[in-house]
PDB file of C-alpha atoms in Angstrom:
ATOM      1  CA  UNK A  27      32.754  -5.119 -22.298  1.00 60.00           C
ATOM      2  CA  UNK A  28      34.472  -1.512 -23.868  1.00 74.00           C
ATOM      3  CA  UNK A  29      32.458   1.648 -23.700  1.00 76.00           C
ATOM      4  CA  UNK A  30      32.330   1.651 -27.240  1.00 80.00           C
ATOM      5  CA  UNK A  31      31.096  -2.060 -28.027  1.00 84.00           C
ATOM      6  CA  UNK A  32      28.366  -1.427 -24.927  1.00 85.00           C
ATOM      7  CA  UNK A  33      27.327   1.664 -26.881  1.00 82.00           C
ATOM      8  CA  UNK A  34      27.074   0.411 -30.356  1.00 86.00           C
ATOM      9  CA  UNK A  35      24.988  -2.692 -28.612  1.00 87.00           C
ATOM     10  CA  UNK A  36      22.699  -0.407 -26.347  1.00 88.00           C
ATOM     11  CA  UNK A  37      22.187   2.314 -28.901  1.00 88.00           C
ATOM     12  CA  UNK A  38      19.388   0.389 -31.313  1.00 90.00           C
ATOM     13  CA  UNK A  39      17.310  -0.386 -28.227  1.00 92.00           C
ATOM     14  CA  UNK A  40      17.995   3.045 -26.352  1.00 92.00           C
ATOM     15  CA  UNK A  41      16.801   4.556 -29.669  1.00 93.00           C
ATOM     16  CA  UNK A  42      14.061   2.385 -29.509  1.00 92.00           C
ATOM     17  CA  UNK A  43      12.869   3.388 -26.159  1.00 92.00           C
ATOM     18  CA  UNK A  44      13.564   7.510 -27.193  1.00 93.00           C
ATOM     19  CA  UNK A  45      11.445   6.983 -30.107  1.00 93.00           C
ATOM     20  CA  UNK A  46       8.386   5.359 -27.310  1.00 93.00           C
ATOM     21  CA  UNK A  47       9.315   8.493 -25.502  1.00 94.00           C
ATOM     22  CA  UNK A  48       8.518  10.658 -27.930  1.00 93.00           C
ATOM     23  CA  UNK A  49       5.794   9.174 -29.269  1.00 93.00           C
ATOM     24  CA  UNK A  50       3.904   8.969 -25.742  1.00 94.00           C
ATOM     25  CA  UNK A  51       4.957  12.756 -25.120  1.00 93.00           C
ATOM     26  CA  UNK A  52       3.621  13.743 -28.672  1.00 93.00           C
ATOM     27  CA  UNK A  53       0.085  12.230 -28.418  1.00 94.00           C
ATOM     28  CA  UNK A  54       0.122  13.246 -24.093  1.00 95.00           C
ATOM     29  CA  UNK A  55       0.611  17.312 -25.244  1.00 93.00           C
ATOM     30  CA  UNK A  56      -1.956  16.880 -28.136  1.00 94.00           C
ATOM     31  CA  UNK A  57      -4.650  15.883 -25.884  1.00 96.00           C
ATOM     32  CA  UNK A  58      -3.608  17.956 -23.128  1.00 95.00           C
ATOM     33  CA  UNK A  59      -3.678  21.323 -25.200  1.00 93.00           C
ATOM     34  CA  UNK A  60      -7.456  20.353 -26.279  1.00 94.00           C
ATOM     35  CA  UNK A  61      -8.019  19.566 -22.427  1.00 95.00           C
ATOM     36  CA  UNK A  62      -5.977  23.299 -21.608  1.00 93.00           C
ATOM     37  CA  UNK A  63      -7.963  24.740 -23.897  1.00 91.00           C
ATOM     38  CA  UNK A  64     -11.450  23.562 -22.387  1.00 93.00           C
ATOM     39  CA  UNK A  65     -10.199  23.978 -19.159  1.00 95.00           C
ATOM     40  CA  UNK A  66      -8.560  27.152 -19.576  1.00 92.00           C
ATOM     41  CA  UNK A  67     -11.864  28.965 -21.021  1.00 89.00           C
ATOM     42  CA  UNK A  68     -13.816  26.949 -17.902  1.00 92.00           C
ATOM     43  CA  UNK A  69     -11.880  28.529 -15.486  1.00 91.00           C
ATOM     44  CA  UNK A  70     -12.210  32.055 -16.905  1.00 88.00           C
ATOM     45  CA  UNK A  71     -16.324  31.478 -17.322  1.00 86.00           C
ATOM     46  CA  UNK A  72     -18.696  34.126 -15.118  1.00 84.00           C
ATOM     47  CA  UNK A  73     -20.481  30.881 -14.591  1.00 89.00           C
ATOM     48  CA  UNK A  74     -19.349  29.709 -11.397  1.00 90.00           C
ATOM     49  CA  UNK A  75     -20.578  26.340 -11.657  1.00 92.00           C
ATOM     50  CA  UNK A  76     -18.343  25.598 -15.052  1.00 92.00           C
ATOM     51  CA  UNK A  77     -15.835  27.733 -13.222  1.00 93.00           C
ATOM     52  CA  UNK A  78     -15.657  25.566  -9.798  1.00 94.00           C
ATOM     53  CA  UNK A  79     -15.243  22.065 -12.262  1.00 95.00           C
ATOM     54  CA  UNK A  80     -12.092  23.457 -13.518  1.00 94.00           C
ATOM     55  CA  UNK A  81     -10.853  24.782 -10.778  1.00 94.00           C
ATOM     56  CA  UNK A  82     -11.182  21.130  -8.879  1.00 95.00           C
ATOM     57  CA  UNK A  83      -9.371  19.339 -11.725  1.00 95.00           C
ATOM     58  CA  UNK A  84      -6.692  21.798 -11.974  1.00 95.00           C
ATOM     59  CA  UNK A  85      -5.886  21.271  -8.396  1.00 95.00           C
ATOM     60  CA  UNK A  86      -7.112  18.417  -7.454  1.00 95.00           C
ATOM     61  CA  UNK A  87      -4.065  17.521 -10.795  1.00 95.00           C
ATOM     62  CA  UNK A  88      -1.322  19.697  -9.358  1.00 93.00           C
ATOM     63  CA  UNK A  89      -1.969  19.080  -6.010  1.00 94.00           C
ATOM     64  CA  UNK A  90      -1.306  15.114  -6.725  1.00 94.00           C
ATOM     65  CA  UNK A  91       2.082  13.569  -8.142  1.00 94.00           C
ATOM     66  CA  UNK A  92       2.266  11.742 -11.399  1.00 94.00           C
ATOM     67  CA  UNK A  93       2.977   8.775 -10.067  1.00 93.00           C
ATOM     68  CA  UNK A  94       0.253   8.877  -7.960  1.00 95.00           C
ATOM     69  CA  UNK A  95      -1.737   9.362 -10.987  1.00 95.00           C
ATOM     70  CA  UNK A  96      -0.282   6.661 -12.992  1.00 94.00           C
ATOM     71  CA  UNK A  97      -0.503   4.332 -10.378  1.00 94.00           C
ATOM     72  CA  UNK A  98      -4.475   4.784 -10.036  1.00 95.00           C
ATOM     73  CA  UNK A  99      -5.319   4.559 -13.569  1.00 94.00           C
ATOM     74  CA  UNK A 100      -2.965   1.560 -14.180  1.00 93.00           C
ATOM     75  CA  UNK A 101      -3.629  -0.288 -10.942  1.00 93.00           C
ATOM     76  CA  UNK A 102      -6.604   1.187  -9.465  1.00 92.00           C
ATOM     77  CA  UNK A 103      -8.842   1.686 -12.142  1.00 91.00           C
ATOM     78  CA  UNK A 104      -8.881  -1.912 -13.081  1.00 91.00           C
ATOM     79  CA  UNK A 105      -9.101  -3.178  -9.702  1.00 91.00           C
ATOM     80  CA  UNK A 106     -12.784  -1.222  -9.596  1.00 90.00           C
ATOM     81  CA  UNK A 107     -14.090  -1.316 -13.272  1.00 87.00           C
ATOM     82  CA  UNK A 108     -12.561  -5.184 -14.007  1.00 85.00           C
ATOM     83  CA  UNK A 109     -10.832  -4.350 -17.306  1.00 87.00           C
ATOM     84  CA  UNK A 110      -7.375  -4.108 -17.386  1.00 90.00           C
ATOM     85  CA  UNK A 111      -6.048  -1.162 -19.277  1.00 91.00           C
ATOM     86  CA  UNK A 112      -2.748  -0.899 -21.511  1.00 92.00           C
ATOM     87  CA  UNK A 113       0.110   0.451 -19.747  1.00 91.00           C
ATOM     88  CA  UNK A 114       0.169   2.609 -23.325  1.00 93.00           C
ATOM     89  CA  UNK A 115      -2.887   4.232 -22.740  1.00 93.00           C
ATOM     90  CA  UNK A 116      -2.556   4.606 -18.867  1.00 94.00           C
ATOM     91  CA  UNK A 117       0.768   6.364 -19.442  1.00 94.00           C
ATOM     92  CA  UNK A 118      -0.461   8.435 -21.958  1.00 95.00           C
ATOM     93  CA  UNK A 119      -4.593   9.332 -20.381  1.00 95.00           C
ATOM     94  CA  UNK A 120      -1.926  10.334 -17.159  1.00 95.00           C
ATOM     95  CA  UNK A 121       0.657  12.238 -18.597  1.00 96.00           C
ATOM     96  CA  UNK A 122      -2.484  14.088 -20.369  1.00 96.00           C
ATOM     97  CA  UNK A 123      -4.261  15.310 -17.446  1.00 96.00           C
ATOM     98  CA  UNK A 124      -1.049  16.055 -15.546  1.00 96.00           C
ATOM     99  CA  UNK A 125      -0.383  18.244 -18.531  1.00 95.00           C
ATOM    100  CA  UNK A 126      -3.425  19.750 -19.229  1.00 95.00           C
ATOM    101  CA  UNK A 127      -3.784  20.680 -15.819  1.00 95.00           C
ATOM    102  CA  UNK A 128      -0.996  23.113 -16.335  1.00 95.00           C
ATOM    103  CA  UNK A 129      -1.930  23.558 -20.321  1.00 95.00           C
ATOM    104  CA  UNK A 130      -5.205  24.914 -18.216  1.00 94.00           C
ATOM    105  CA  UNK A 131      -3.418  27.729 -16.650  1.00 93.00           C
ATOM    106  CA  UNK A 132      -1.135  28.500 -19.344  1.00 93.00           C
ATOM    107  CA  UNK A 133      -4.416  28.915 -21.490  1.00 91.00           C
ATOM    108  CA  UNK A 134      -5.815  31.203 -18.740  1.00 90.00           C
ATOM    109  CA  UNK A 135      -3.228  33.506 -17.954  1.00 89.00           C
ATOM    110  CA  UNK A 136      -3.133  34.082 -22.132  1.00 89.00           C
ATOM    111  CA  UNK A 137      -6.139  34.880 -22.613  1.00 86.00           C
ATOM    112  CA  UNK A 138      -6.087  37.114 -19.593  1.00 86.00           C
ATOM    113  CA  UNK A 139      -2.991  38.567 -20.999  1.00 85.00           C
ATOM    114  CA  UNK A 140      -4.969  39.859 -24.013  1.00 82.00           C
ATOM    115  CA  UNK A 141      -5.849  43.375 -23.705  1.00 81.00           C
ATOM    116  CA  UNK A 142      -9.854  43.828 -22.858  1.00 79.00           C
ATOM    117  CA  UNK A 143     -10.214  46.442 -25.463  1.00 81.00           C
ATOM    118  CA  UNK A 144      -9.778  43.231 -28.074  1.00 79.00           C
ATOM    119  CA  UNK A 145     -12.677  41.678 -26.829  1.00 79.00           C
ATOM    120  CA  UNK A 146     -14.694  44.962 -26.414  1.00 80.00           C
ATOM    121  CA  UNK A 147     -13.949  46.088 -30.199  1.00 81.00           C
ATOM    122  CA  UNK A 148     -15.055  42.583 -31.412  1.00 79.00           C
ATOM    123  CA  UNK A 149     -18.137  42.839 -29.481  1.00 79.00           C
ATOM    124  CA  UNK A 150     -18.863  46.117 -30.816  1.00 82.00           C
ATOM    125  CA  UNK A 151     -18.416  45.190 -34.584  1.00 78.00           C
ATOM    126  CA  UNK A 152     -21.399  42.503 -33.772  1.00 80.00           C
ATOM    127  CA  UNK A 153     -19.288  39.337 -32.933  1.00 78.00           C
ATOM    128  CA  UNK A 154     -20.722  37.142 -30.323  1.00 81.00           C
ATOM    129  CA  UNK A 155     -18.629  36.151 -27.324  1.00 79.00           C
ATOM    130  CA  UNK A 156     -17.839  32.931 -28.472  1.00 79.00           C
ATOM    131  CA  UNK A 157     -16.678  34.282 -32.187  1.00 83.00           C
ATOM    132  CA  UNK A 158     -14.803  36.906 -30.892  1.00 82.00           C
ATOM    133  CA  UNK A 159     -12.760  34.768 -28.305  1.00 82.00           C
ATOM    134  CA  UNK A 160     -12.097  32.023 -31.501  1.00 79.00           C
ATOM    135  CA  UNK A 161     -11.075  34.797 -34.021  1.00 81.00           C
ATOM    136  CA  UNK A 162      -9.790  37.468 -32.026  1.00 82.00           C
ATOM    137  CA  UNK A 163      -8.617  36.668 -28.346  1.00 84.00           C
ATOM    138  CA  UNK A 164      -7.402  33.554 -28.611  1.00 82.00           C
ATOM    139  CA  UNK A 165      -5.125  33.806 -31.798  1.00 82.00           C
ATOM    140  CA  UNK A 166      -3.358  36.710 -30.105  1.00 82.00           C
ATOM    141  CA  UNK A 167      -2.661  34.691 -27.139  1.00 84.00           C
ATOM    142  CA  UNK A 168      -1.345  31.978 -28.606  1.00 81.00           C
ATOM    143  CA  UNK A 169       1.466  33.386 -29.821  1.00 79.00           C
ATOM    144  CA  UNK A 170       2.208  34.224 -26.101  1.00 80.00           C
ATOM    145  CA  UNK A 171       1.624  30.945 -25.244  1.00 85.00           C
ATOM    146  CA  UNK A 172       3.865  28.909 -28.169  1.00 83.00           C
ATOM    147  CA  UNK A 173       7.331  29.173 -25.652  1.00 82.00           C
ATOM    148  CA  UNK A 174       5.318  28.132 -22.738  1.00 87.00           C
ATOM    149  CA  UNK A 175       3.293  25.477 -24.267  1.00 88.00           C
ATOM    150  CA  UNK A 176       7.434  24.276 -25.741  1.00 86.00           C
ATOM    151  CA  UNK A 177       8.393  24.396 -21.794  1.00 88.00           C
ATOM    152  CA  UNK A 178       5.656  21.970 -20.846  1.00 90.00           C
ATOM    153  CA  UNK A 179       6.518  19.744 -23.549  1.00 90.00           C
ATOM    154  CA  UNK A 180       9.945  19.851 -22.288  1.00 90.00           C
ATOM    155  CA  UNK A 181       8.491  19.063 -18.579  1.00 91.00           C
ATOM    156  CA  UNK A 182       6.193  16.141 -19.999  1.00 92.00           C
ATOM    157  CA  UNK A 183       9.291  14.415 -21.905  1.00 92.00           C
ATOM    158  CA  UNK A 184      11.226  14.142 -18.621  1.00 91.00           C
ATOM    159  CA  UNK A 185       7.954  13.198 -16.751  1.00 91.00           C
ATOM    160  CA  UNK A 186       7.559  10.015 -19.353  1.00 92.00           C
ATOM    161  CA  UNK A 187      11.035   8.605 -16.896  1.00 90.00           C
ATOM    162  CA  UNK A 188       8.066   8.226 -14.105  1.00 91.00           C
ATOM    163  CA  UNK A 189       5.754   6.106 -16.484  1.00 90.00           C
ATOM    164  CA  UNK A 190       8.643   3.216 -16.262  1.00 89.00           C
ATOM    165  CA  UNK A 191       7.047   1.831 -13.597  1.00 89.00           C
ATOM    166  CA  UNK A 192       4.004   0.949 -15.014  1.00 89.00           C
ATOM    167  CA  UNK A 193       5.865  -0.981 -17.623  1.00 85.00           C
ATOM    168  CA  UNK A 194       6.293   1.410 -20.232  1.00 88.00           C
ATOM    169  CA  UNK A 195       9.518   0.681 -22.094  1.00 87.00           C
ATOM    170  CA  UNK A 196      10.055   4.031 -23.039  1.00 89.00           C
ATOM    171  CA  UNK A 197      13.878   5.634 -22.690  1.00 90.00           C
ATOM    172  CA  UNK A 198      14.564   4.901 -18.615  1.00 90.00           C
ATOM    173  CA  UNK A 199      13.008   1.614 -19.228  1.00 90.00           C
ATOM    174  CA  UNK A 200      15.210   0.702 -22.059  1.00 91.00           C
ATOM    175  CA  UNK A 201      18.284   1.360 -19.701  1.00 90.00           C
ATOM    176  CA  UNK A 202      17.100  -0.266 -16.759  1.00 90.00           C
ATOM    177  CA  UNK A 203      16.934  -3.631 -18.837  1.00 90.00           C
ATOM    178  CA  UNK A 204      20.412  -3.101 -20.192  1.00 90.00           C
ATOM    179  CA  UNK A 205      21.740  -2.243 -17.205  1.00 90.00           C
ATOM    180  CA  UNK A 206      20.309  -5.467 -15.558  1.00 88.00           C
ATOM    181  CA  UNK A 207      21.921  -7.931 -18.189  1.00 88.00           C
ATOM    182  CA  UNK A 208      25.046  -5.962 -18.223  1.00 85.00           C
ATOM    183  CA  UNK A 209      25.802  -4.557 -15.342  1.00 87.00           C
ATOM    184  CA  UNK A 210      26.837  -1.285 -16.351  1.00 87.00           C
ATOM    185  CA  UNK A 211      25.423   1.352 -14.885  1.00 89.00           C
ATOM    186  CA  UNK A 212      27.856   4.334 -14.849  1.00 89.00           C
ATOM    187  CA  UNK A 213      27.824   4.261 -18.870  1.00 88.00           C
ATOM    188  CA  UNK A 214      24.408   3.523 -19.865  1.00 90.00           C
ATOM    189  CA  UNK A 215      22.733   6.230 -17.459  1.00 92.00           C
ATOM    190  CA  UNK A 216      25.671   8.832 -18.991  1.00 92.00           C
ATOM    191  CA  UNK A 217      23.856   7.535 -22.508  1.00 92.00           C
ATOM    192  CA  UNK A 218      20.584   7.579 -20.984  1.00 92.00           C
ATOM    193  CA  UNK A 219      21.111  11.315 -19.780  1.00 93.00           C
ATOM    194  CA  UNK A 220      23.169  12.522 -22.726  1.00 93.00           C
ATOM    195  CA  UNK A 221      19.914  11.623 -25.188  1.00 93.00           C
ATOM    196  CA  UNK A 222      17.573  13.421 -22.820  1.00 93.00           C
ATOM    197  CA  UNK A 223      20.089  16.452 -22.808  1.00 93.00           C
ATOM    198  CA  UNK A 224      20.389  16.166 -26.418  1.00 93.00           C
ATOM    199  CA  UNK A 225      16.792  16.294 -27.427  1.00 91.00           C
ATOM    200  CA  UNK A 226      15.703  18.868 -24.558  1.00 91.00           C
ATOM    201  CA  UNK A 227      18.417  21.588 -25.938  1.00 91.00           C
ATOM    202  CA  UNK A 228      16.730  20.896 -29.310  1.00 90.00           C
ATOM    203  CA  UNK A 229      13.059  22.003 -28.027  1.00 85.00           C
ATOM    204  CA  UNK A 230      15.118  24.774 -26.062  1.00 85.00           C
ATOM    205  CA  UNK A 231      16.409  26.009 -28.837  1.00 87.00           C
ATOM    206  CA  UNK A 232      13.231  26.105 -30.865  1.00 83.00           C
ATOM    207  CA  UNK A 233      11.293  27.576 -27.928  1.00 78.00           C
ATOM    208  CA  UNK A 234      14.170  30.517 -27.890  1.00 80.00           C
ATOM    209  CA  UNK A 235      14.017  30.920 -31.925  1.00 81.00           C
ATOM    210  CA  UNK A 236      10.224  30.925 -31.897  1.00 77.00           C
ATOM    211  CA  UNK A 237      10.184  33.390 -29.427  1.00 73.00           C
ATOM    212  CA  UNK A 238      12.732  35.759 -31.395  1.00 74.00           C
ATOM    213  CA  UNK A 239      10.538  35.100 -34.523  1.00 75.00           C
ATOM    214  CA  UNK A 240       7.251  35.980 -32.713  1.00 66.00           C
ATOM    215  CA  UNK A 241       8.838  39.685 -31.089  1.00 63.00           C
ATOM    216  CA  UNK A 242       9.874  40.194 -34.749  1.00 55.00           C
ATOM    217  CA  UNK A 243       6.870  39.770 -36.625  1.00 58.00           C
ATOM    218  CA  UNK A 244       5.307  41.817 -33.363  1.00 54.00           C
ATOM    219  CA  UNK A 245       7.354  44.950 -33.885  1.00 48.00           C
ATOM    220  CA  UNK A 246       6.991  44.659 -37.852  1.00 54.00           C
ATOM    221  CA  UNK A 247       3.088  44.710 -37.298  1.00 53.00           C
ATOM    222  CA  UNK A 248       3.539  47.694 -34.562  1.00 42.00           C
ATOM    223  CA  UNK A 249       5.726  49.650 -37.012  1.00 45.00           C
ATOM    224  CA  UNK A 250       3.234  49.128 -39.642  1.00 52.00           C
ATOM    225  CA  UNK A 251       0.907  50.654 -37.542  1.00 42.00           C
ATOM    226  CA  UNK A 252       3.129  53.379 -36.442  1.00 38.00           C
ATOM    227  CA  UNK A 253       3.363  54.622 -39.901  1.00 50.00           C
ATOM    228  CA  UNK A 254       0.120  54.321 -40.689  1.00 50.00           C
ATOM    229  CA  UNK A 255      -1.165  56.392 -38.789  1.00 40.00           C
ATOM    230  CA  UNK A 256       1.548  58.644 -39.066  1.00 46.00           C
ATOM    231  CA  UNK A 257       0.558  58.871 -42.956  1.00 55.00           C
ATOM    232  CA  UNK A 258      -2.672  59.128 -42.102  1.00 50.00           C
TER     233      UNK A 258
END
C-alpha cells in the first residue's frame, strides 16, 4: 500500500482517536483545576491538619507514575470493590489527579506570588479571608497562572498516549490497531507524531500569545496608575 492511500485510509480513524484525545484531556484539566484549586488553598491553610491532607496527595501523586495510577483504578479498584469501572472514566478520574496534583502547586505558588499587601488592604476594607482570597488574591493570580495551567494541558495531552493500555482508543491506540492490520509502522507513527506536534504548537502558541496579551494589559493598568497619581 502507497503512503498516500495508507494516509487517506488511516486519517478518519486517527482523527477519530485525536478527537477521544481531546475530549479525555478536556474533561481530565476541568476537574483537575477544581481539584488544584482545593488543593492549592489546602496546602497554603495555617491549619496543619487540612495542610498535611494536601500535602500527602500531592506527593503521594507525583511521587507515583501514571501508569501506576491507571493501572490501580482500572485493575485494582475493581478487583477490591467488585464493580468494574469504564476504561473512560478510569482514564479520565487518573489523568485528573495526576493533574491536579501539579494544578495543586501551580495554584500555590500563585497565590503565593500575590503580593501580601493585597490581602492586607482587603482585610482592612472589612473583607473576610475567604472574600478577599475569591475577589482579590486569586483573580490576580490567575492571570499568572493561565501559561502554566496551558503547559499542563500540554503535559496531560501527551500523558493520554499512557492511558492506551487500559483500552482507551484514544490517538496511540488508533495507530497501534492500524499498524497491526497493516503493518506499517514507519508511516503511521510519523502521522501519529505529526498530529501530536501539530496540535501541541497550537496550545504553544496560544500559551505564548496569552502571555503577550496578559504583560500588555499589565503595563496599560500600571501606566494608568502612573499617571494618576502623577495628576494627582
Amino acid at each position: 500500500m502507497d503512503r498516500l492511500a495508507l494516509f487517506k485510509e488511516s486519517l478518519p480513524s486517527l482523527i477519530s482517536g485525536l478527537a477521544i484525545t481531546l475530549k479525555i484531556t478536556l474533561f481530565s484539566l476541568i476537574i483537575a483545576i477544581i481539584l488544584g484549586l482545593i488543593f492549592g488553598l489546602m496546602n497554603i491553610s495555617k491549619k496543619k491538619s487540612i495542610k498535611s491532607i494536601a500535602v500527602v496527595y500531592i506527593d503521594l501523586i507525583r511521587g507515583t507514575p501514571l501508569l501506576v495510577q491507571a493501572f490501580f483504578i482500572y485493575f485494582g479498584l475493581p478487583m477490591v470493590s467488585g464493580v468494574r469501572i469504564d476504561p473512560m472514566v478510569a482514564g479520565v478520574v487518573a489523568l485528573s489527579l495526576n493533574a491536579g496534583a501539579y494544578m495543586a502547586e501551580i495554584f500555590r505558588g500563585g497565590i503565593q506570588g500575590v503580593d501580601n499587601g493585597q490581602m492586607e488592604a482587603a482585610r482592612s476594607l472589612g473583607l473576610s479571608y475567604s472574600t478577599a482570597m475569591v475577589k482579590v488574591v486569586i483573580p490576580q493570580a490567575i492571570r499568572k497562572m493561565i501559561p502554566a495551567i496551558i503547559n499542563q494541558f500540554i503535559i496531560s495531552l501527551k500523558d493520554t498516549s499512557i492511558l492506551s493500555v487500559i483500552g482507551i482508543r484514544e490517538l496511540t491506540q488508533s495507530g497501534q490497531i492500524i499498524i497491526a492490520r497493516t503493518y506499517q509502522a514507519f508511516d503511521l507513527w510519523l502521522m501519529v507524531g505529526v498530529m501530536y506536534l501539530v496540535v501541541i504548537t497550537l496550545l504553544s502558541i496560544l500559551s505564548k500569545n496569552l502571555e503577550r496579551s496578559l504583560s500588555y494589559d499589565q503595563s496599560k493598568r500600571t501606566a494608568k496608575a502612573f499617571w494618576k497619581l502623577k495628576s494627582a
